[in-house]
PDB file of C-alpha atoms in Angstrom:
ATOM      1  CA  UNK A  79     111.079  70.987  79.687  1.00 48.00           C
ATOM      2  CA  UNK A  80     108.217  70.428  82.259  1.00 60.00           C
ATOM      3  CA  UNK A  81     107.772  67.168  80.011  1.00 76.00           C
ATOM      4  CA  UNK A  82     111.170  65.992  80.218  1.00 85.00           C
ATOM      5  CA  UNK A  83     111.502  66.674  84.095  1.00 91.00           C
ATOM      6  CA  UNK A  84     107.792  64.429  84.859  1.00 93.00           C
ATOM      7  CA  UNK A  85     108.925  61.696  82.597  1.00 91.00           C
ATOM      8  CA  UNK A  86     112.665  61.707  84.530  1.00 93.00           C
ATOM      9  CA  UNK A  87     110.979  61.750  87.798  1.00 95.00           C
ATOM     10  CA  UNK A  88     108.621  58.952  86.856  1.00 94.00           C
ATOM     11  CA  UNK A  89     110.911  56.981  85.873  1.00 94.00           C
ATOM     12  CA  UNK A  90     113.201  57.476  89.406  1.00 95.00           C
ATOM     13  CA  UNK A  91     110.416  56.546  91.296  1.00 96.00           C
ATOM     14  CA  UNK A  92     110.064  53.482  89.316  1.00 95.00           C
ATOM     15  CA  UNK A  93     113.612  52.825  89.713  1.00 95.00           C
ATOM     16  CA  UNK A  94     113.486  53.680  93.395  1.00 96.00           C
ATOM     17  CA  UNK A  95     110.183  51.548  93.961  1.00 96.00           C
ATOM     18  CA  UNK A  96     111.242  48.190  92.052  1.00 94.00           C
ATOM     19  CA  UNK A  97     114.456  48.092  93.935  1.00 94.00           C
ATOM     20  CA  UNK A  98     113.081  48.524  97.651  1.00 96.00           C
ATOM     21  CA  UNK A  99     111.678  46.773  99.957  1.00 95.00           C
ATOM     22  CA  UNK A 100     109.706  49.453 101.963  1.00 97.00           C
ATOM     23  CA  UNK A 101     108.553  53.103 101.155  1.00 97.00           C
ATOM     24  CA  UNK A 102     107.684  54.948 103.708  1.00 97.00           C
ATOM     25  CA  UNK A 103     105.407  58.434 102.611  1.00 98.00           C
ATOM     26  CA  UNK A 104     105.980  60.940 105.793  1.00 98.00           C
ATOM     27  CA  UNK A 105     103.369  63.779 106.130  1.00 98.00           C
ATOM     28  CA  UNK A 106     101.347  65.819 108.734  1.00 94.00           C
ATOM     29  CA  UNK A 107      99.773  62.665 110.136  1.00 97.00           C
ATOM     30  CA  UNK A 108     102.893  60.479 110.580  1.00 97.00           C
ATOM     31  CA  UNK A 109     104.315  57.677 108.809  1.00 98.00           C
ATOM     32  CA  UNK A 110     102.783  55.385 106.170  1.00 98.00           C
ATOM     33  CA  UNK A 111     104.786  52.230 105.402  1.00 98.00           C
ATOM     34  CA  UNK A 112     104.168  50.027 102.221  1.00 98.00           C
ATOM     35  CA  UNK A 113     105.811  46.899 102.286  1.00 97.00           C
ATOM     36  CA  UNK A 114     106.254  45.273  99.327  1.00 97.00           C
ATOM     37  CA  UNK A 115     106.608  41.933  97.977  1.00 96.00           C
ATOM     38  CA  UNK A 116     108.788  39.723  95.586  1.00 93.00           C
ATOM     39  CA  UNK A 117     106.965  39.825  92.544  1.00 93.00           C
ATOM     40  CA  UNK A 118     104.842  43.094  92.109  1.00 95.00           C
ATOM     41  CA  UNK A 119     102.150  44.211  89.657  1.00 95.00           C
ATOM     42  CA  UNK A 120     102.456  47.107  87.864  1.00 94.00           C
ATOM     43  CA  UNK A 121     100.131  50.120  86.252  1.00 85.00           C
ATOM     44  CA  UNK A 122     102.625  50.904  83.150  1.00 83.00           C
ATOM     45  CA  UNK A 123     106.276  51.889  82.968  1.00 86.00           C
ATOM     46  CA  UNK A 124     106.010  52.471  79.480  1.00 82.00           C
ATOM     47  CA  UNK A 125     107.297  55.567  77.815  1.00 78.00           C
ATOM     48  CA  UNK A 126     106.101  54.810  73.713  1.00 77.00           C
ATOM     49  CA  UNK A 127     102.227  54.342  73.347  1.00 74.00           C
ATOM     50  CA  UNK A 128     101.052  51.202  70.938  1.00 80.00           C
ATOM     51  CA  UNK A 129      99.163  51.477  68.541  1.00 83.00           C
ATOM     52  CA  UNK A 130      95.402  50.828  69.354  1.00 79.00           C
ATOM     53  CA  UNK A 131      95.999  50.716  73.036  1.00 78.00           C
ATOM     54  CA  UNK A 132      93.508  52.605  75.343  1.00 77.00           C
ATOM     55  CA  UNK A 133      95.503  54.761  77.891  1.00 78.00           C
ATOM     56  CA  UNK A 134      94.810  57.451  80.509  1.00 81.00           C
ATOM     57  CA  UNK A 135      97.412  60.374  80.519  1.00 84.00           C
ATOM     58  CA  UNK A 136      97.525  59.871  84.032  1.00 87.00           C
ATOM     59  CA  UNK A 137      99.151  56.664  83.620  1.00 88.00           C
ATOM     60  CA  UNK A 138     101.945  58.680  82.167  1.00 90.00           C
ATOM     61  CA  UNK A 139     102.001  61.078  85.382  1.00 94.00           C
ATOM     62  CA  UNK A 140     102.454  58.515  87.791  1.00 95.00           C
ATOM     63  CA  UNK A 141     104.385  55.656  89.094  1.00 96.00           C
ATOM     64  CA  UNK A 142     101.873  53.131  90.217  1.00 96.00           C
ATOM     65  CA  UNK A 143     101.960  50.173  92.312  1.00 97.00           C
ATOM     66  CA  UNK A 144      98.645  47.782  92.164  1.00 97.00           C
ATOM     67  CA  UNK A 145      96.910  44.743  94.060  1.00 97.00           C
ATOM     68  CA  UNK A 146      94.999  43.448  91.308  1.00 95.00           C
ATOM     69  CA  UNK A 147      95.010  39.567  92.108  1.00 95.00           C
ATOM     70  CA  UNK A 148      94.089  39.627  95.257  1.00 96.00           C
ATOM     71  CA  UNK A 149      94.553  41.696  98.122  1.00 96.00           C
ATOM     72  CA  UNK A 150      98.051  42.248  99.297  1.00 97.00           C
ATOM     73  CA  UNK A 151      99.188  40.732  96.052  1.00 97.00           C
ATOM     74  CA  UNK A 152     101.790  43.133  95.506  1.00 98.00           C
ATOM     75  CA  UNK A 153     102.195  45.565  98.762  1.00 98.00           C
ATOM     76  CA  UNK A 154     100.815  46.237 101.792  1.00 98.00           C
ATOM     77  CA  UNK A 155      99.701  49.449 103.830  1.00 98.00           C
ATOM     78  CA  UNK A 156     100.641  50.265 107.799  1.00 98.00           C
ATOM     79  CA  UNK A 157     100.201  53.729 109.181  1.00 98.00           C
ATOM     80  CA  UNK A 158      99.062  57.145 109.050  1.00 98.00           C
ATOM     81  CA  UNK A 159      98.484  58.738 105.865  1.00 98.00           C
ATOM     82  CA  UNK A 160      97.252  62.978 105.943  1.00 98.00           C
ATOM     83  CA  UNK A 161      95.875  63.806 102.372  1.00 98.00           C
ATOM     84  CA  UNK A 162      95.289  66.822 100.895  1.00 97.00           C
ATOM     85  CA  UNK A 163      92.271  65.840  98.967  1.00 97.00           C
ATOM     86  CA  UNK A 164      90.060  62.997  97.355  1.00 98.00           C
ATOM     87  CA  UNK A 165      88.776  61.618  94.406  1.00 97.00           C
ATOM     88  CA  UNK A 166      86.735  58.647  92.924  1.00 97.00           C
ATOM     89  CA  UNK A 167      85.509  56.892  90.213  1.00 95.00           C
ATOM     90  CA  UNK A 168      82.754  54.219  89.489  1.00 96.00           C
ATOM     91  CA  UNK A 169      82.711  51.469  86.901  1.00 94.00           C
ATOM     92  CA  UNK A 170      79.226  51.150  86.899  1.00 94.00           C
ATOM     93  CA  UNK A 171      76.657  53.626  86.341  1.00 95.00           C
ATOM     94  CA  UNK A 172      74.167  52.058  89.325  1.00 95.00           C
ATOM     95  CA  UNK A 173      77.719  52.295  91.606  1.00 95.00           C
ATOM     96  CA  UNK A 174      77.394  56.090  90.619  1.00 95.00           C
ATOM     97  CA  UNK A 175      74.266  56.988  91.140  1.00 96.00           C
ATOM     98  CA  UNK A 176      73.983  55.363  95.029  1.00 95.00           C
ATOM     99  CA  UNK A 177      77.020  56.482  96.134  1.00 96.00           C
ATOM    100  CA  UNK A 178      77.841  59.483  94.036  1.00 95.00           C
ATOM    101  CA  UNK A 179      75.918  61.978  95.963  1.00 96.00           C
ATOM    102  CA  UNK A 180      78.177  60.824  99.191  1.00 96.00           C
ATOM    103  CA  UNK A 181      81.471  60.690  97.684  1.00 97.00           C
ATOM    104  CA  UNK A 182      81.197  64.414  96.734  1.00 97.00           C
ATOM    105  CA  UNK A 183      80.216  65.438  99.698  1.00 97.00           C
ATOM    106  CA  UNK A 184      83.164  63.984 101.342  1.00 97.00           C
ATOM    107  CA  UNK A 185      85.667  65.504  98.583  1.00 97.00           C
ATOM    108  CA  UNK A 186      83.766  69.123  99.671  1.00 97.00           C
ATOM    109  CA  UNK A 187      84.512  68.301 103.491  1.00 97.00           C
ATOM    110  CA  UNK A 188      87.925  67.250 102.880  1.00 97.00           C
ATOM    111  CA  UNK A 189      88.553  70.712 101.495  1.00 96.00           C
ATOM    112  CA  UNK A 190      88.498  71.666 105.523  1.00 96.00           C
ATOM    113  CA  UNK A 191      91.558  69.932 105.651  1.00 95.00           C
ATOM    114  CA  UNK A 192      92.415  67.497 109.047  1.00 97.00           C
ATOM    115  CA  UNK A 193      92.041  64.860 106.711  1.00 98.00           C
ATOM    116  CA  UNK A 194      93.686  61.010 107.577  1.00 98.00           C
ATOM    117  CA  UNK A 195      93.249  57.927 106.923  1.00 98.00           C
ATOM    118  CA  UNK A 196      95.020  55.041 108.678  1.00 98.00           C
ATOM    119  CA  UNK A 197      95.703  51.707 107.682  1.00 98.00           C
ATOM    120  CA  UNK A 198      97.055  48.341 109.439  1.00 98.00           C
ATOM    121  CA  UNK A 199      97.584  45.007 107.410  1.00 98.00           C
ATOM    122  CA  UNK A 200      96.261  46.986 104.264  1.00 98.00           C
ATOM    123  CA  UNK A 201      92.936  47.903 105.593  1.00 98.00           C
ATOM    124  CA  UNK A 202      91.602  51.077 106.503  1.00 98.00           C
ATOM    125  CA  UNK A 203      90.955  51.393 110.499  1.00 98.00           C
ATOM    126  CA  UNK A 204      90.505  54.943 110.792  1.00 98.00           C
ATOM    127  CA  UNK A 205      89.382  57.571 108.676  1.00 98.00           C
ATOM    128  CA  UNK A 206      88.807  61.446 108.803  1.00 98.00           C
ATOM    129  CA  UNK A 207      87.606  63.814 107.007  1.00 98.00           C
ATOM    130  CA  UNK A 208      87.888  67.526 107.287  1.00 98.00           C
ATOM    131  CA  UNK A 209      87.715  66.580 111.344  1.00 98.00           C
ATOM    132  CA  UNK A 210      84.856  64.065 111.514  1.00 98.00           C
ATOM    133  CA  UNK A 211      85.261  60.833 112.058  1.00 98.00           C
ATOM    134  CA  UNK A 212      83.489  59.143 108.710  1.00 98.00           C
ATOM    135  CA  UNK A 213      84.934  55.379 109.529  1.00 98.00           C
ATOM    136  CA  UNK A 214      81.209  54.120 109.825  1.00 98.00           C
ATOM    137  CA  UNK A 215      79.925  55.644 106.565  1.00 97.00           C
ATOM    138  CA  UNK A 216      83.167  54.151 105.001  1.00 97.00           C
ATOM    139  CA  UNK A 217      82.106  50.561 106.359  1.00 97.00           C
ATOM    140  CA  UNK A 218      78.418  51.469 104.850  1.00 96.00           C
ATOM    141  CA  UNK A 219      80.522  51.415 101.427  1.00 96.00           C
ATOM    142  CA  UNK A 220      82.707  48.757 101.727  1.00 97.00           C
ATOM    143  CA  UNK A 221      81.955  45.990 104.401  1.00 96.00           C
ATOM    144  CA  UNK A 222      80.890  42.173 102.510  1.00 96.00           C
ATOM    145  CA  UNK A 223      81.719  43.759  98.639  1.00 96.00           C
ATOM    146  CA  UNK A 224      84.790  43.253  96.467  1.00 92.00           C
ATOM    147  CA  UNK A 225      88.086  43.911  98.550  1.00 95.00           C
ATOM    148  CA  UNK A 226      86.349  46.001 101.550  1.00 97.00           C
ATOM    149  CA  UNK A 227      88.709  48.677 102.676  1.00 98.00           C
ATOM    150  CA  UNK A 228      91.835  47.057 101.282  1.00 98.00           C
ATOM    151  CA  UNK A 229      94.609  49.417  99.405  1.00 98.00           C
ATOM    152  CA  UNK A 230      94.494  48.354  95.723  1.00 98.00           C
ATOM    153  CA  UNK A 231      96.698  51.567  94.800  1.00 97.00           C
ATOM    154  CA  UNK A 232     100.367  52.689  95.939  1.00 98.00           C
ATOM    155  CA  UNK A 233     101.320  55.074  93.522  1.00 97.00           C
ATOM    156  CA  UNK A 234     103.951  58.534  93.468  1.00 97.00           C
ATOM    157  CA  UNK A 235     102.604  61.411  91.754  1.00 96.00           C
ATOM    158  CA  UNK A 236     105.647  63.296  89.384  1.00 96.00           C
ATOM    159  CA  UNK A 237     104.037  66.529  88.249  1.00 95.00           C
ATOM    160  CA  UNK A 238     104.537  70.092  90.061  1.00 92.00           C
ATOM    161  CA  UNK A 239     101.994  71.379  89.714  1.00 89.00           C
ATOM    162  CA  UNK A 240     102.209  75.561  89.858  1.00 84.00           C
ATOM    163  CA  UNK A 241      99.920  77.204  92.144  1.00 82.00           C
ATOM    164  CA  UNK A 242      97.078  75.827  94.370  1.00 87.00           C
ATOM    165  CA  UNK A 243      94.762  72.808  93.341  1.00 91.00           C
ATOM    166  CA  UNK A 244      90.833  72.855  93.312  1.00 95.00           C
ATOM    167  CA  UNK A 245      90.497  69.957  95.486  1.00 95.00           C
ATOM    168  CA  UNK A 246      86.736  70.798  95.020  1.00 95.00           C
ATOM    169  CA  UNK A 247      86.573  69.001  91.479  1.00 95.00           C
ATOM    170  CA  UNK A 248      86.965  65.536  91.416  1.00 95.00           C
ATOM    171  CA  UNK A 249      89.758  65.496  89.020  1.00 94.00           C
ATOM    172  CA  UNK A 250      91.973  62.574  87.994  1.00 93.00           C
ATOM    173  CA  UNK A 251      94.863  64.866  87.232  1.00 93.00           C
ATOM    174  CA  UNK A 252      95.014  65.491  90.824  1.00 95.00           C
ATOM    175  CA  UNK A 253      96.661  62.246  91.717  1.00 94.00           C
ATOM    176  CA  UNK A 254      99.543  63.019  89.357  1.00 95.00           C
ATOM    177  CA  UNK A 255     100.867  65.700  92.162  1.00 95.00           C
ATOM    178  CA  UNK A 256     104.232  65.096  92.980  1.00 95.00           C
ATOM    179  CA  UNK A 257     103.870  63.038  96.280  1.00 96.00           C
ATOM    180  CA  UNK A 258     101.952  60.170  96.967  1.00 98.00           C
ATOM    181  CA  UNK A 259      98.731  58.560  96.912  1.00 98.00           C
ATOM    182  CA  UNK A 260      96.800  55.479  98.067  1.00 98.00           C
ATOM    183  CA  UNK A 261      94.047  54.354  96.589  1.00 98.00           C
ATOM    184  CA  UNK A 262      90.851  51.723  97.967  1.00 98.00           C
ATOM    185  CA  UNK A 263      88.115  50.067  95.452  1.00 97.00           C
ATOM    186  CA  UNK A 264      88.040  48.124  92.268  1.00 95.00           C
ATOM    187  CA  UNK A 265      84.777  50.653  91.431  1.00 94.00           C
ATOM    188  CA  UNK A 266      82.476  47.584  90.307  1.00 94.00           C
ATOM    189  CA  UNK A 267      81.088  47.097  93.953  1.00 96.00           C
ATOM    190  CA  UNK A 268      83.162  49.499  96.075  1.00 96.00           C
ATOM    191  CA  UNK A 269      84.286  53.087  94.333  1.00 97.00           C
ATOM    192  CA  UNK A 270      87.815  53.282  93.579  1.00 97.00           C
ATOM    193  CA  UNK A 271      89.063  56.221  96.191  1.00 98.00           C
ATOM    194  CA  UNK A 272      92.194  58.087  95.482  1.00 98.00           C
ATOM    195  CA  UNK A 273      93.859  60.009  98.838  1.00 98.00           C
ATOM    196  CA  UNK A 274      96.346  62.548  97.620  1.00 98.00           C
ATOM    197  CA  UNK A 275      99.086  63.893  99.580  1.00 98.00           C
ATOM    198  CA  UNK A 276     100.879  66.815  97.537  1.00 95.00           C
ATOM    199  CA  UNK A 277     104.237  67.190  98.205  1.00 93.00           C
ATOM    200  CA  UNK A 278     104.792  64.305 100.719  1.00 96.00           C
ATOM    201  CA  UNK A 279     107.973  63.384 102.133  1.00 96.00           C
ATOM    202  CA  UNK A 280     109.137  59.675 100.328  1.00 97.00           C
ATOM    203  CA  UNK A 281     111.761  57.549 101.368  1.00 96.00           C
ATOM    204  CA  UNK A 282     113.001  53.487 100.335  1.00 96.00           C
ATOM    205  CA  UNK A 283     114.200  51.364 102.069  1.00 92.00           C
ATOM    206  CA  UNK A 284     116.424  47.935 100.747  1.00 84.00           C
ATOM    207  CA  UNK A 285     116.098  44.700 102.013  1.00 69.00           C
ATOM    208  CA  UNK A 286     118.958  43.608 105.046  1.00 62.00           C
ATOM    209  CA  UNK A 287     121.211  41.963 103.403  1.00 57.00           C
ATOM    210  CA  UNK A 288     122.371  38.639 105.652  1.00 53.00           C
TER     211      UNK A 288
END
Protein backbone atom coordinates (compact mmCIF):
# COMPACT_ATOMS: atom_id res chain seq x y z
CA UNK A 1 0.00 0.00 0.00
CA UNK A 2 2.79 2.40 1.25
CA UNK A 3 4.25 1.46 -2.34
CA UNK A 4 1.32 2.30 -4.27
CA UNK A 5 0.65 5.68 -2.34
CA UNK A 6 4.81 6.96 -3.01
CA UNK A 7 4.60 5.91 -6.58
CA UNK A 8 0.94 7.96 -6.92
CA UNK A 9 2.40 10.87 -5.22
CA UNK A 10 5.50 10.84 -7.38
CA UNK A 11 3.92 10.79 -10.13
CA UNK A 12 1.44 14.06 -9.05
CA UNK A 13 4.29 15.96 -8.40
CA UNK A 14 5.59 15.20 -11.74
CA UNK A 15 2.37 16.05 -13.18
CA UNK A 16 2.08 19.15 -11.05
CA UNK A 17 5.83 20.23 -11.80
CA UNK A 18 5.86 19.73 -15.77
CA UNK A 19 2.74 21.74 -16.08
CA UNK A 20 3.77 24.95 -13.96
CA UNK A 21 5.52 27.63 -14.28
CA UNK A 22 6.55 28.40 -10.61
CA UNK A 23 6.64 26.25 -7.34
CA UNK A 24 6.84 27.90 -4.53
CA UNK A 25 8.06 25.47 -1.19
CA UNK A 26 6.66 27.57 2.03
CA UNK A 27 8.33 26.68 5.41
CA UNK A 28 9.57 28.23 8.74
CA UNK A 29 11.92 30.57 6.90
CA UNK A 30 9.55 31.98 4.24
CA UNK A 31 9.06 31.44 0.70
CA UNK A 32 11.30 29.71 -1.86
CA UNK A 33 10.32 30.26 -5.50
CA UNK A 34 11.68 28.06 -8.44
CA UNK A 35 11.00 29.36 -11.66
CA UNK A 36 11.17 27.22 -14.31
CA UNK A 37 11.85 27.19 -17.86
CA UNK A 38 10.49 25.91 -21.31
CA UNK A 39 12.34 22.92 -21.81
CA UNK A 40 13.45 21.19 -18.47
CA UNK A 41 15.81 18.33 -17.61
CA UNK A 42 14.76 15.64 -15.78
CA UNK A 43 16.19 12.90 -13.04
CA UNK A 44 13.71 9.90 -14.18
CA UNK A 45 9.94 9.62 -14.40
CA UNK A 46 10.17 6.14 -15.08
CA UNK A 47 8.12 3.56 -13.30
CA UNK A 48 9.66 -0.06 -15.13
CA UNK A 49 13.52 -0.49 -14.59
CA UNK A 50 15.64 -1.68 -17.92
CA UNK A 51 17.47 -4.14 -18.01
CA UNK A 52 21.22 -3.40 -17.23
CA UNK A 53 20.53 0.11 -16.16
CA UNK A 54 22.27 1.41 -12.94
CA UNK A 55 19.64 3.13 -10.66
CA UNK A 56 19.42 4.55 -7.12
CA UNK A 57 16.09 3.68 -5.26
CA UNK A 58 15.98 7.14 -4.46
CA UNK A 59 15.36 8.02 -7.91
CA UNK A 60 12.17 6.13 -7.44
CA UNK A 61 11.29 8.26 -4.16
CA UNK A 62 11.49 11.46 -5.68
CA UNK A 63 10.41 13.83 -8.29
CA UNK A 64 13.49 15.62 -9.41
CA UNK A 65 14.17 18.64 -11.30
CA UNK A 66 18.03 19.14 -12.54
CA UNK A 67 20.48 21.88 -14.06
CA UNK A 68 22.80 19.66 -15.67
CA UNK A 69 23.87 21.81 -18.83
CA UNK A 70 24.60 24.65 -17.37
CA UNK A 71 23.44 26.60 -14.62
CA UNK A 72 19.89 27.73 -14.69
CA UNK A 73 19.37 25.34 -17.53
CA UNK A 74 16.22 24.14 -16.34
CA UNK A 75 14.99 26.32 -13.11
CA UNK A 76 15.99 28.80 -11.02
CA UNK A 77 16.05 29.46 -7.11
CA UNK A 78 14.75 32.92 -5.20
CA UNK A 79 14.12 32.93 -1.50
CA UNK A 80 14.24 31.50 1.80
CA UNK A 81 14.47 27.93 2.22
CA UNK A 82 14.42 26.39 6.36
CA UNK A 83 15.66 22.67 6.18
CA UNK A 84 15.41 20.17 8.48
CA UNK A 85 18.66 18.53 7.76
CA UNK A 86 21.66 17.91 5.28
CA UNK A 87 23.41 15.57 3.34
CA UNK A 88 26.28 15.13 0.74
CA UNK A 89 28.07 13.16 -1.46
CA UNK A 90 31.51 13.26 -3.32
CA UNK A 91 32.45 11.84 -6.69
CA UNK A 92 35.87 11.72 -5.99
CA UNK A 93 37.64 10.14 -3.27
CA UNK A 94 40.35 13.31 -2.87
CA UNK A 95 36.79 15.59 -2.83
CA UNK A 96 36.05 13.28 0.27
CA UNK A 97 38.77 13.23 2.13
CA UNK A 98 39.34 17.42 2.19
CA UNK A 99 36.06 18.24 2.73
CA UNK A 100 34.51 15.27 4.40
CA UNK A 101 35.55 16.03 7.85
CA UNK A 102 33.58 19.60 7.37
CA UNK A 103 30.53 18.47 5.77
CA UNK A 104 29.77 16.22 8.81
CA UNK A 105 30.29 18.55 11.07
CA UNK A 106 27.81 20.80 9.55
CA UNK A 107 25.10 17.85 9.19
CA UNK A 108 25.83 17.43 13.33
CA UNK A 109 25.19 21.33 13.78
CA UNK A 110 22.25 21.37 11.67
CA UNK A 111 20.72 18.88 14.06
CA UNK A 112 20.33 22.28 16.39
CA UNK A 113 17.89 23.22 14.03
CA UNK A 114 17.63 27.32 12.87
CA UNK A 115 18.84 26.07 9.78
CA UNK A 116 18.33 28.38 6.21
CA UNK A 117 19.66 28.85 3.36
CA UNK A 118 18.72 31.64 0.94
CA UNK A 119 19.07 31.96 -2.57
CA UNK A 120 18.67 34.90 -5.30
CA UNK A 121 19.20 34.25 -9.15
CA UNK A 122 20.03 30.52 -8.17
CA UNK A 123 22.89 31.21 -5.93
CA UNK A 124 23.22 30.82 -2.41
CA UNK A 125 23.58 34.38 -0.49
CA UNK A 126 22.98 33.34 2.90
CA UNK A 127 23.39 30.35 4.78
CA UNK A 128 22.83 29.03 8.42
CA UNK A 129 23.37 26.43 10.21
CA UNK A 130 22.02 25.37 13.53
CA UNK A 131 22.29 29.47 14.21
CA UNK A 132 25.74 30.34 12.85
CA UNK A 133 26.26 32.04 10.07
CA UNK A 134 28.58 29.42 7.85
CA UNK A 135 28.24 31.63 4.40
CA UNK A 136 32.16 32.11 4.44
CA UNK A 137 33.08 28.45 4.96
CA UNK A 138 30.48 27.75 2.16
CA UNK A 139 32.47 30.23 -0.24
CA UNK A 140 35.80 28.25 1.06
CA UNK A 141 33.94 25.23 -0.83
CA UNK A 142 32.60 26.61 -3.70
CA UNK A 143 34.00 30.05 -4.96
CA UNK A 144 36.20 29.59 -8.74
CA UNK A 145 35.11 25.48 -8.98
CA UNK A 146 32.41 23.85 -11.08
CA UNK A 147 28.98 25.77 -10.67
CA UNK A 148 29.92 27.69 -7.23
CA UNK A 149 26.84 27.93 -5.11
CA UNK A 150 24.37 27.43 -7.94
CA UNK A 151 21.12 25.01 -7.31
CA UNK A 152 21.69 21.97 -9.57
CA UNK A 153 18.70 20.10 -7.67
CA UNK A 154 14.82 21.00 -7.30
CA UNK A 155 13.32 17.95 -6.33
CA UNK A 156 9.81 16.83 -4.02
CA UNK A 157 10.35 14.11 -1.71
CA UNK A 158 7.00 11.43 -1.76
CA UNK A 159 7.66 9.10 1.15
CA UNK A 160 6.08 9.54 4.83
CA UNK A 161 8.16 8.58 6.56
CA UNK A 162 6.75 7.22 10.27
CA UNK A 163 8.37 8.60 13.20
CA UNK A 164 11.39 10.98 13.59
CA UNK A 165 14.52 10.95 11.19
CA UNK A 166 18.27 10.64 12.33
CA UNK A 167 19.33 13.69 10.65
CA UNK A 168 22.71 12.70 12.29
CA UNK A 169 23.53 10.04 9.45
CA UNK A 170 24.15 11.26 6.24
CA UNK A 171 21.59 9.23 4.54
CA UNK A 172 20.35 9.48 0.95
CA UNK A 173 16.96 8.14 1.89
CA UNK A 174 16.48 11.26 3.71
CA UNK A 175 15.80 13.38 0.69
CA UNK A 176 12.92 11.09 -0.29
CA UNK A 177 10.76 12.83 2.73
CA UNK A 178 7.68 14.03 1.55
CA UNK A 179 8.48 17.82 1.02
CA UNK A 180 11.11 19.36 -0.73
CA UNK A 181 14.66 19.68 -1.27
CA UNK A 182 17.34 21.73 -3.04
CA UNK A 183 20.36 20.58 -3.80
CA UNK A 184 24.12 22.59 -4.73
CA UNK A 185 27.32 20.67 -6.34
CA UNK A 186 28.08 18.40 -9.21
CA UNK A 187 30.51 16.49 -6.35
CA UNK A 188 33.64 16.40 -8.83
CA UNK A 189 34.96 19.87 -7.54
CA UNK A 190 32.19 21.12 -5.22
CA UNK A 191 30.16 18.28 -2.99
CA UNK A 192 26.76 17.75 -4.09
CA UNK A 193 24.61 19.20 -0.88
CA UNK A 194 21.11 18.08 -0.37
CA UNK A 195 18.82 20.62 2.09
CA UNK A 196 15.77 18.74 3.20
CA UNK A 197 12.67 20.26 4.33
CA UNK A 198 10.21 17.43 5.68
CA UNK A 199 6.86 18.14 5.31
CA UNK A 200 7.05 21.55 3.50
CA UNK A 201 4.21 23.41 2.31
CA UNK A 202 4.23 23.15 -1.97
CA UNK A 203 2.29 25.06 -4.22
CA UNK A 204 2.31 25.65 -8.55
CA UNK A 205 1.70 28.11 -10.14
CA UNK A 206 0.61 28.26 -14.29
CA UNK A 207 1.80 30.59 -16.61
CA UNK A 208 -0.75 33.99 -17.28
CA UNK A 209 -2.37 33.21 -19.98
CA UNK A 210 -2.62 36.58 -22.44
Amino acid sequence: MYKRQTLARRTQYYDSLLSCQDAQVVTSAGVLTCRFRDEIEVANTDLDLTPGWLYSIAEFLESSIVNLEADRSSFSLSGDFGFDGLIHLCNKEALRSRVGPVLDELVALSMRGNNVVTFLDNHIQRLIVGGQDQTALLRELTVGKERESSATEFALGCVEFPGTQDWSINCVMHESSNGAHVGIGMGREVPHIDFISKGAELGFLSAPTS
